[in-house]
Amino acid sequence: MDKRITLDGPIGGISSAGRPRFKLKNILGRDWRIAYLFVLPMFLLMAGLIFWPFISAILMSTTTFNFNTGDTVQVGLRNYQRLYTNSDYLLSLSNTINFTFWSLSIKFVTGMTIAMILHSRLPWRNLISAIMLLPWIVPEIVTALAWKSIYDPLFGGLNPILQGPVSSTSRSAGCPTPTWHWAASSR
């Protein structure tokens, strides 16, 4: 009799009682007690930076603010009710959804078409692939050349800053005193 996996029985021949549970203890490993202490600060930071502004924005959306008196009044869901009856809001929502749908569709179809063309057996396929990667490569090269020119020993912009002010007029202009001479190039 062959042992096939069926959807009726337990998976892999292991009963549900012998199957390991997916608890946080299993995810964090054998040092799960100390792992809680390491994960807790990150969790609190994420809660403070993501969840609290989200909840605060929802709570703030149920209020109205009077600029003349400075009073904040709870209005409940009336702000949302007013939004969904506003024709300008509905038009902008429709335009946003329409733009998102069509831009993602066009990007997906264009990217998939280019990927299929590059995956086929075309002559000059390597050259076409290199040309396709140029928009990602060129900014990195420009950044590297900019930093090279900043660090140039003769004409770079960093050496005069590290050497300090040259005259008394630059000292009066608020430039720092020359305390970084050791970092400047002597060439």
PDB file of C-alpha atoms in Angstrom:
ATOM      1  CA  MET A   1       0.000   0.000   0.000  1.00  0.00           C
ATOM      2  CA  ASP A   2       1.508   3.361  -0.994  1.00  0.00           C
ATOM      3  CA  LYS A   3       1.592   6.208   1.454  1.00  0.00           C
ATOM      4  CA  ARG A   4       0.016   9.179  -0.257  1.00  0.00           C
ATOM      5  CA  ILE A   5      -0.797  12.422   1.445  1.00  0.00           C
ATOM      6  CA  THR A   6      -4.494  13.092   1.406  1.00  0.00           C
ATOM      7  CA  LEU A   7      -6.459  16.065   2.606  1.00  0.00           C
ATOM      8  CA  ASP A   8      -8.608  13.871   4.831  1.00  0.00           C
ATOM      9  CA  GLY A   9      -5.945  12.577   7.192  1.00  0.00           C
ATOM     10  CA  PRO A  10      -3.222  14.295   9.166  1.00  0.00           C
ATOM     11  CA  ILE A  11      -0.406  15.884   7.185  1.00  0.00           C
ATOM     12  CA  GLY A  12       2.706  13.753   6.857  1.00  0.00           C
ATOM     13  CA  GLY A  13       1.256  10.970   8.994  1.00  0.00           C
ATOM     14  CA  ILE A  14       1.704  12.987  12.185  1.00  0.00           C
ATOM     15  CA  SER A  15      -1.335  13.388  14.332  1.00  0.00           C
ATOM     16  CA  SER A  16      -2.444  16.842  15.372  1.00  0.00           C
ATOM     17  CA  ALA A  17      -1.363  16.092  18.951  1.00  0.00           C
ATOM     18  CA  GLY A  18       2.261  15.455  17.842  1.00  0.00           C
ATOM     19  CA  ARG A  19       2.442  18.451  15.529  1.00  0.00           C
ATOM     20  CA  PRO A  20       4.552  21.348  16.857  1.00  0.00           C
ATOM     21  CA  ARG A  21       2.650  24.498  17.695  1.00  0.00           C
ATOM     22  CA  PHE A  22       3.733  27.835  16.285  1.00  0.00           C
ATOM     23  CA  LYS A  23       4.181  29.817  19.453  1.00  0.00           C
ATOM     24  CA  LEU A  24       6.422  32.761  20.068  1.00  0.00           C
ATOM     25  CA  LYS A  25       8.588  30.426  22.120  1.00  0.00           C
ATOM     26  CA  ASN A  26       9.281  28.304  19.015  1.00  0.00           C
ATOM     27  CA  ILE A  27      10.037  31.343  16.885  1.00  0.00           C
ATOM     28  CA  LEU A  28      12.453  32.966  19.350  1.00  0.00           C
ATOM     29  CA  GLY A  29      14.349  29.729  20.062  1.00  0.00           C
ATOM     30  CA  ARG A  30      15.611  28.149  23.249  1.00  0.00           C
ATOM     31  CA  ASP A  31      16.557  31.507  24.793  1.00  0.00           C
ATOM     32  CA  TRP A  32      13.021  32.805  24.454  1.00  0.00           C
ATOM     33  CA  ARG A  33      12.928  34.246  27.963  1.00  0.00           C
ATOM     34  CA  ILE A  34      15.808  36.633  27.316  1.00  0.00           C
ATOM     35  CA  ALA A  35      14.608  37.247  23.766  1.00  0.00           C
ATOM     36  CA  TYR A  36      11.528  38.952  25.151  1.00  0.00           C
ATOM     37  CA  LEU A  37      13.787  41.528  26.801  1.00  0.00           C
ATOM     38  CA  PHE A  38      15.597  42.204  23.527  1.00  0.00           C
ATOM     39  CA  VAL A  39      12.422  42.380  21.426  1.00  0.00           C
ATOM     40  CA  LEU A  40      10.446  44.554  23.863  1.00  0.00           C
ATOM     41  CA  PRO A  41      12.293  47.890  23.210  1.00  0.00           C
ATOM     42  CA  MET A  42      11.918  47.452  19.464  1.00  0.00           C
ATOM     43  CA  PHE A  43       8.248  46.596  19.856  1.00  0.00           C
ATOM     44  CA  LEU A  44       7.629  49.635  22.060  1.00  0.00           C
ATOM     45  CA  LEU A  45       9.491  51.893  19.608  1.00  0.00           C
ATOM     46  CA  MET A  46       7.464  50.561  16.696  1.00  0.00           C
ATOM     47  CA  ALA A  47       4.249  50.980  18.676  1.00  0.00           C
ATOM     48  CA  GLY A  48       5.214  54.546  19.523  1.00  0.00           C
ATOM     49  CA  LEU A  49       6.222  55.499  15.997  1.00  0.00           C
ATOM     50  CA  ILE A  50       3.543  53.657  14.002  1.00  0.00           C
ATOM     51  CA  PHE A  51       0.529  52.633  16.048  1.00  0.00           C
ATOM     52  CA  TRP A  52       0.158  55.729  18.208  1.00  0.00           C
ATOM     53  CA  PRO A  53       0.143  58.252  15.301  1.00  0.00           C
ATOM     54  CA  PHE A  54      -2.332  56.010  13.474  1.00  0.00           C
ATOM     55  CA  ILE A  55      -4.687  55.860  16.445  1.00  0.00           C
ATOM     56  CA  SER A  56      -4.162  59.558  17.155  1.00  0.00           C
ATOM     57  CA  ALA A  57      -5.108  60.452  13.564  1.00  0.00           C
ATOM     58  CA  ILE A  58      -8.289  58.395  13.805  1.00  0.00           C
ATOM     59  CA  LEU A  59      -9.221  60.051  17.100  1.00  0.00           C
ATOM     60  CA  MET A  60      -8.437  63.493  15.691  1.00  0.00           C
ATOM     61  CA  SER A  61     -10.610  62.809  12.635  1.00  0.00           C
ATOM     62  CA  THR A  62     -13.652  62.532  14.898  1.00  0.00           C
ATOM     63  CA  THR A  63     -13.227  66.118  16.160  1.00  0.00           C
ATOM     64  CA  THR A  64     -13.622  69.591  14.775  1.00  0.00           C
ATOM     65  CA  PHE A  65     -11.525  72.612  15.698  1.00  0.00           C
ATOM     66  CA  ASN A  66     -12.836  76.170  15.912  1.00  0.00           C
ATOM     67  CA  PHE A  67     -10.046  78.577  14.979  1.00  0.00           C
ATOM     68  CA  ASN A  68     -11.815  81.595  16.452  1.00  0.00           C
ATOM     69  CA  THR A  69     -12.279  80.210  19.942  1.00  0.00           C
ATOM     70  CA  GLY A  70      -9.665  77.453  19.962  1.00  0.00           C
ATOM     71  CA  ASP A  71     -12.205  74.854  21.089  1.00  0.00           C
ATOM     72  CA  THR A  72     -12.131  71.220  19.996  1.00  0.00           C
ATOM     73  CA  VAL A  73     -15.509  69.513  19.757  1.00  0.00           C
ATOM     74  CA  GLN A  74     -16.191  65.795  19.337  1.00  0.00           C
ATOM     75  CA  VAL A  75     -18.383  65.271  16.272  1.00  0.00           C
ATOM     76  CA  GLY A  76     -18.165  61.491  15.915  1.00  0.00           C
ATOM     77  CA  LEU A  77     -18.418  60.215  12.365  1.00  0.00           C
ATOM     78  CA  ARG A  78     -20.012  63.388  10.960  1.00  0.00           C
ATOM     79  CA  ASN A  79     -16.703  64.370   9.310  1.00  0.00           C
ATOM     80  CA  TYR A  80     -16.727  61.121   7.333  1.00  0.00           C
ATOM     81  CA  GLN A  81     -20.406  61.539   6.496  1.00  0.00           C
ATOM     82  CA  ARG A  82     -19.646  65.040   5.195  1.00  0.00           C
ATOM     83  CA  LEU A  83     -16.737  63.697   3.115  1.00  0.00           C
ATOM     84  CA  TYR A  84     -18.803  61.027   1.393  1.00  0.00           C
ATOM     85  CA  THR A  85     -21.436  63.566   0.399  1.00  0.00           C
ATOM     86  CA  ASN A  86     -18.868  66.062  -0.942  1.00  0.00           C
ATOM     87  CA  SER A  87     -18.635  65.845  -4.747  1.00  0.00           C
ATOM     88  CA  ASP A  88     -15.087  67.267  -4.842  1.00  0.00           C
ATOM     89  CA  TYR A  89     -13.841  64.584  -2.449  1.00  0.00           C
ATOM     90  CA  LEU A  90     -15.588  61.816  -4.376  1.00  0.00           C
ATOM     91  CA  LEU A  91     -14.098  63.101  -7.643  1.00  0.00           C
ATOM     92  CA  SER A  92     -10.580  63.228  -6.172  1.00  0.00           C
ATOM     93  CA  LEU A  93     -11.031  59.743  -4.669  1.00  0.00           C
ATOM     94  CA  SER A  94     -12.189  58.433  -8.045  1.00  0.00           C
ATOM     95  CA  ASN A  95      -9.244  60.101  -9.807  1.00  0.00           C
ATOM     96  CA  THR A  96      -6.782  58.653  -7.287  1.00  0.00           C
ATOM     97  CA  ILE A  97      -8.129  55.123  -7.648  1.00  0.00           C
ATOM     98  CA  ASN A  98      -8.253  55.453 -11.426  1.00  0.00           C
ATOM     99  CA  PHE A  99      -4.680  56.800 -11.635  1.00  0.00           C
ATOM    100  CA  THR A 100      -3.358  54.116  -9.286  1.00  0.00           C
ATOM    101  CA  PHE A 101      -5.031  51.303 -11.211  1.00  0.00           C
ATOM    102  CA  TRP A 102      -3.879  52.445 -14.647  1.00  0.00           C
ATOM    103  CA  SER A 103      -0.334  53.396 -13.609  1.00  0.00           C
ATOM    104  CA  LEU A 104       0.213  50.041 -11.890  1.00  0.00           C
ATOM    105  CA  SER A 105      -1.318  48.175 -14.827  1.00  0.00           C
ATOM    106  CA  ILE A 106       0.849  49.968 -17.372  1.00  0.00           C
ATOM    107  CA  LYS A 107       3.997  49.480 -15.265  1.00  0.00           C
ATOM    108  CA  PHE A 108       3.220  45.792 -14.792  1.00  0.00           C
ATOM    109  CA  VAL A 109       2.518  45.126 -18.473  1.00  0.00           C
ATOM    110  CA  THR A 110       5.542  47.146 -19.616  1.00  0.00           C
ATOM    111  CA  GLY A 111       7.887  45.501 -17.111  1.00  0.00           C
ATOM    112  CA  MET A 112       6.627  42.008 -17.893  1.00  0.00           C
ATOM    113  CA  THR A 113       6.939  42.640 -21.638  1.00  0.00           C
ATOM    114  CA  ILE A 114      10.516  43.883 -21.282  1.00  0.00           C
ATOM    115  CA  ALA A 115      11.380  40.937 -19.017  1.00  0.00           C
ATOM    116  CA  MET A 116       9.960  38.460 -21.511  1.00  0.00           C
ATOM    117  CA  ILE A 117      11.838  40.103 -24.373  1.00  0.00           C
ATOM    118  CA  LEU A 118      15.117  40.068 -22.447  1.00  0.00           C
ATOM    119  CA  HIS A 119      14.554  36.461 -21.403  1.00  0.00           C
ATOM    120  CA  SER A 120      14.105  35.347 -25.007  1.00  0.00           C
ATOM    121  CA  ARG A 121      16.985  34.476 -27.308  1.00  0.00           C
ATOM    122  CA  LEU A 122      17.652  37.809 -28.917  1.00  0.00           C
ATOM    123  CA  PRO A 123      20.855  38.885 -30.587  1.00  0.00           C
ATOM    124  CA  TRP A 124      22.625  41.581 -28.562  1.00  0.00           C
ATOM    125  CA  ARG A 125      20.692  40.537 -25.440  1.00  0.00           C
ATOM    126  CA  ASN A 126      23.619  41.355 -23.134  1.00  0.00           C
ATOM    127  CA  LEU A 127      23.979  44.847 -24.613  1.00  0.00           C
ATOM    128  CA  ILE A 128      20.244  45.517 -24.246  1.00  0.00           C
ATOM    129  CA  SER A 129      20.378  44.328 -20.623  1.00  0.00           C
ATOM    130  CA  ALA A 130      23.317  46.648 -19.926  1.00  0.00           C
ATOM    131  CA  ILE A 131      21.442  49.590 -21.427  1.00  0.00           C
ATOM    132  CA  MET A 132      18.435  48.741 -19.259  1.00  0.00           C
ATOM    133  CA  LEU A 133      20.616  48.889 -16.112  1.00  0.00           C
ATOM    134  CA  LEU A 134      22.132  52.301 -16.912  1.00  0.00           C
ATOM    135  CA  PRO A 135      19.496  54.328 -14.998  1.00  0.00           C
ATOM    136  CA  TRP A 136      20.479  52.460 -11.833  1.00  0.00           C
ATOM    137  CA  ILE A 137      24.239  52.588 -12.449  1.00  0.00           C
ATOM    138  CA  VAL A 138      24.765  56.220 -13.528  1.00  0.00           C
ATOM    139  CA  PRO A 139      23.662  57.932 -10.261  1.00  0.00           C
ATOM    140  CA  GLU A 140      26.125  55.803  -8.283  1.00  0.00           C
ATOM    141  CA  ILE A 141      28.947  56.798 -10.625  1.00  0.00           C
ATOM    142  CA  VAL A 142      28.020  60.490 -10.352  1.00  0.00           C
ATOM    143  CA  THR A 143      27.993  60.230  -6.549  1.00  0.00           C
ATOM    144  CA  ALA A 144      31.409  58.550  -6.533  1.00  0.00           C
ATOM    145  CA  LEU A 145      32.872  61.257  -8.793  1.00  0.00           C
ATOM    146  CA  ALA A 146      31.386  64.008  -6.617  1.00  0.00           C
ATOM    147  CA  TRP A 147      32.987  62.565  -3.485  1.00  0.00           C
ATOM    148  CA  LYS A 148      36.269  62.109  -5.356  1.00  0.00           C
ATOM    149  CA  SER A 149      36.243  65.796  -6.270  1.00  0.00           C
ATOM    150  CA  ILE A 150      35.394  66.794  -2.686  1.00  0.00           C
ATOM    151  CA  TYR A 151      38.400  64.832  -1.374  1.00  0.00           C
ATOM    152  CA  ASP A 152      40.793  66.048  -4.097  1.00  0.00           C
ATOM    153  CA  PRO A 153      44.001  67.224  -2.318  1.00  0.00           C
ATOM    154  CA  LEU A 154      44.538  70.324  -4.498  1.00  0.00           C
ATOM    155  CA  PHE A 155      41.121  71.504  -5.625  1.00  0.00           C
ATOM    156  CA  GLY A 156      38.715  69.675  -3.314  1.00  0.00           C
ATOM    157  CA  GLY A 157      36.218  71.588  -1.241  1.00  0.00           C
ATOM    158  CA  LEU A 158      37.009  69.764   1.976  1.00  0.00           C
ATOM    159  CA  ASN A 159      40.618  70.923   2.420  1.00  0.00           C
ATOM    160  CA  PRO A 160      39.846  74.662   2.806  1.00  0.00           C
ATOM    161  CA  ILE A 161      37.167  73.837   5.375  1.00  0.00           C
ATOM    162  CA  LEU A 162      39.557  71.652   7.370  1.00  0.00           C
ATOM    163  CA  GLN A 163      42.404  74.171   7.141  1.00  0.00           C
ATOM    164  CA  GLY A 164      40.296  76.899   8.699  1.00  0.00           C
ATOM    165  CA  PRO A 165      39.906  80.579   7.924  1.00  0.00           C
ATOM    166  CA  VAL A 166      42.611  82.221   5.859  1.00  0.00           C
ATOM    167  CA  SER A 167      42.157  85.821   6.864  1.00  0.00           C
ATOM    168  CA  SER A 168      40.722  87.895   9.661  1.00  0.00           C
ATOM    169  CA  THR A 169      37.704  88.746   7.494  1.00  0.00           C
ATOM    170  CA  SER A 170      36.697  85.100   7.259  1.00  0.00           C
ATOM    171  CA  ARG A 171      37.099  84.820  11.045  1.00  0.00           C
ATOM    172  CA  SER A 172      34.711  87.719  11.469  1.00  0.00           C
ATOM    173  CA  ALA A 173      32.278  86.049   9.029  1.00  0.00           C
ATOM    174  CA  GLY A 174      31.686  83.284  11.554  1.00  0.00           C
ATOM    175  CA  CYS A 175      34.013  80.622  10.167  1.00  0.00           C
ATOM    176  CA  PRO A 176      35.496  78.198  12.693  1.00  0.00           C
ATOM    177  CA  THR A 177      38.997  78.607  14.056  1.00  0.00           C
ATOM    178  CA  PRO A 178      41.720  76.439  12.471  1.00  0.00           C
ATOM    179  CA  THR A 179      41.641  73.352  14.687  1.00  0.00           C
ATOM    180  CA  TRP A 180      41.421  70.736  11.946  1.00  0.00           C
ATOM    181  CA  HIS A 181      44.825  71.272  10.290  1.00  0.00           C
ATOM    182  CA  TRP A 182      45.893  67.700  10.972  1.00  0.00           C
ATOM    183  CA  ALA A 183      43.086  66.341   8.733  1.00  0.00           C
ATOM    184  CA  ALA A 184      43.873  68.550   5.746  1.00  0.00           C
ATOM    185  CA  SER A 185      46.182  67.371   3.011  1.00  0.00           C
ATOM    186  CA  SER A 186      49.632  68.961   2.938  1.00  0.00           C
ATOM    187  CA  ARG A 187      50.154  68.636  -0.805  1.00  0.00           C
TER     188      ARG A 187
END
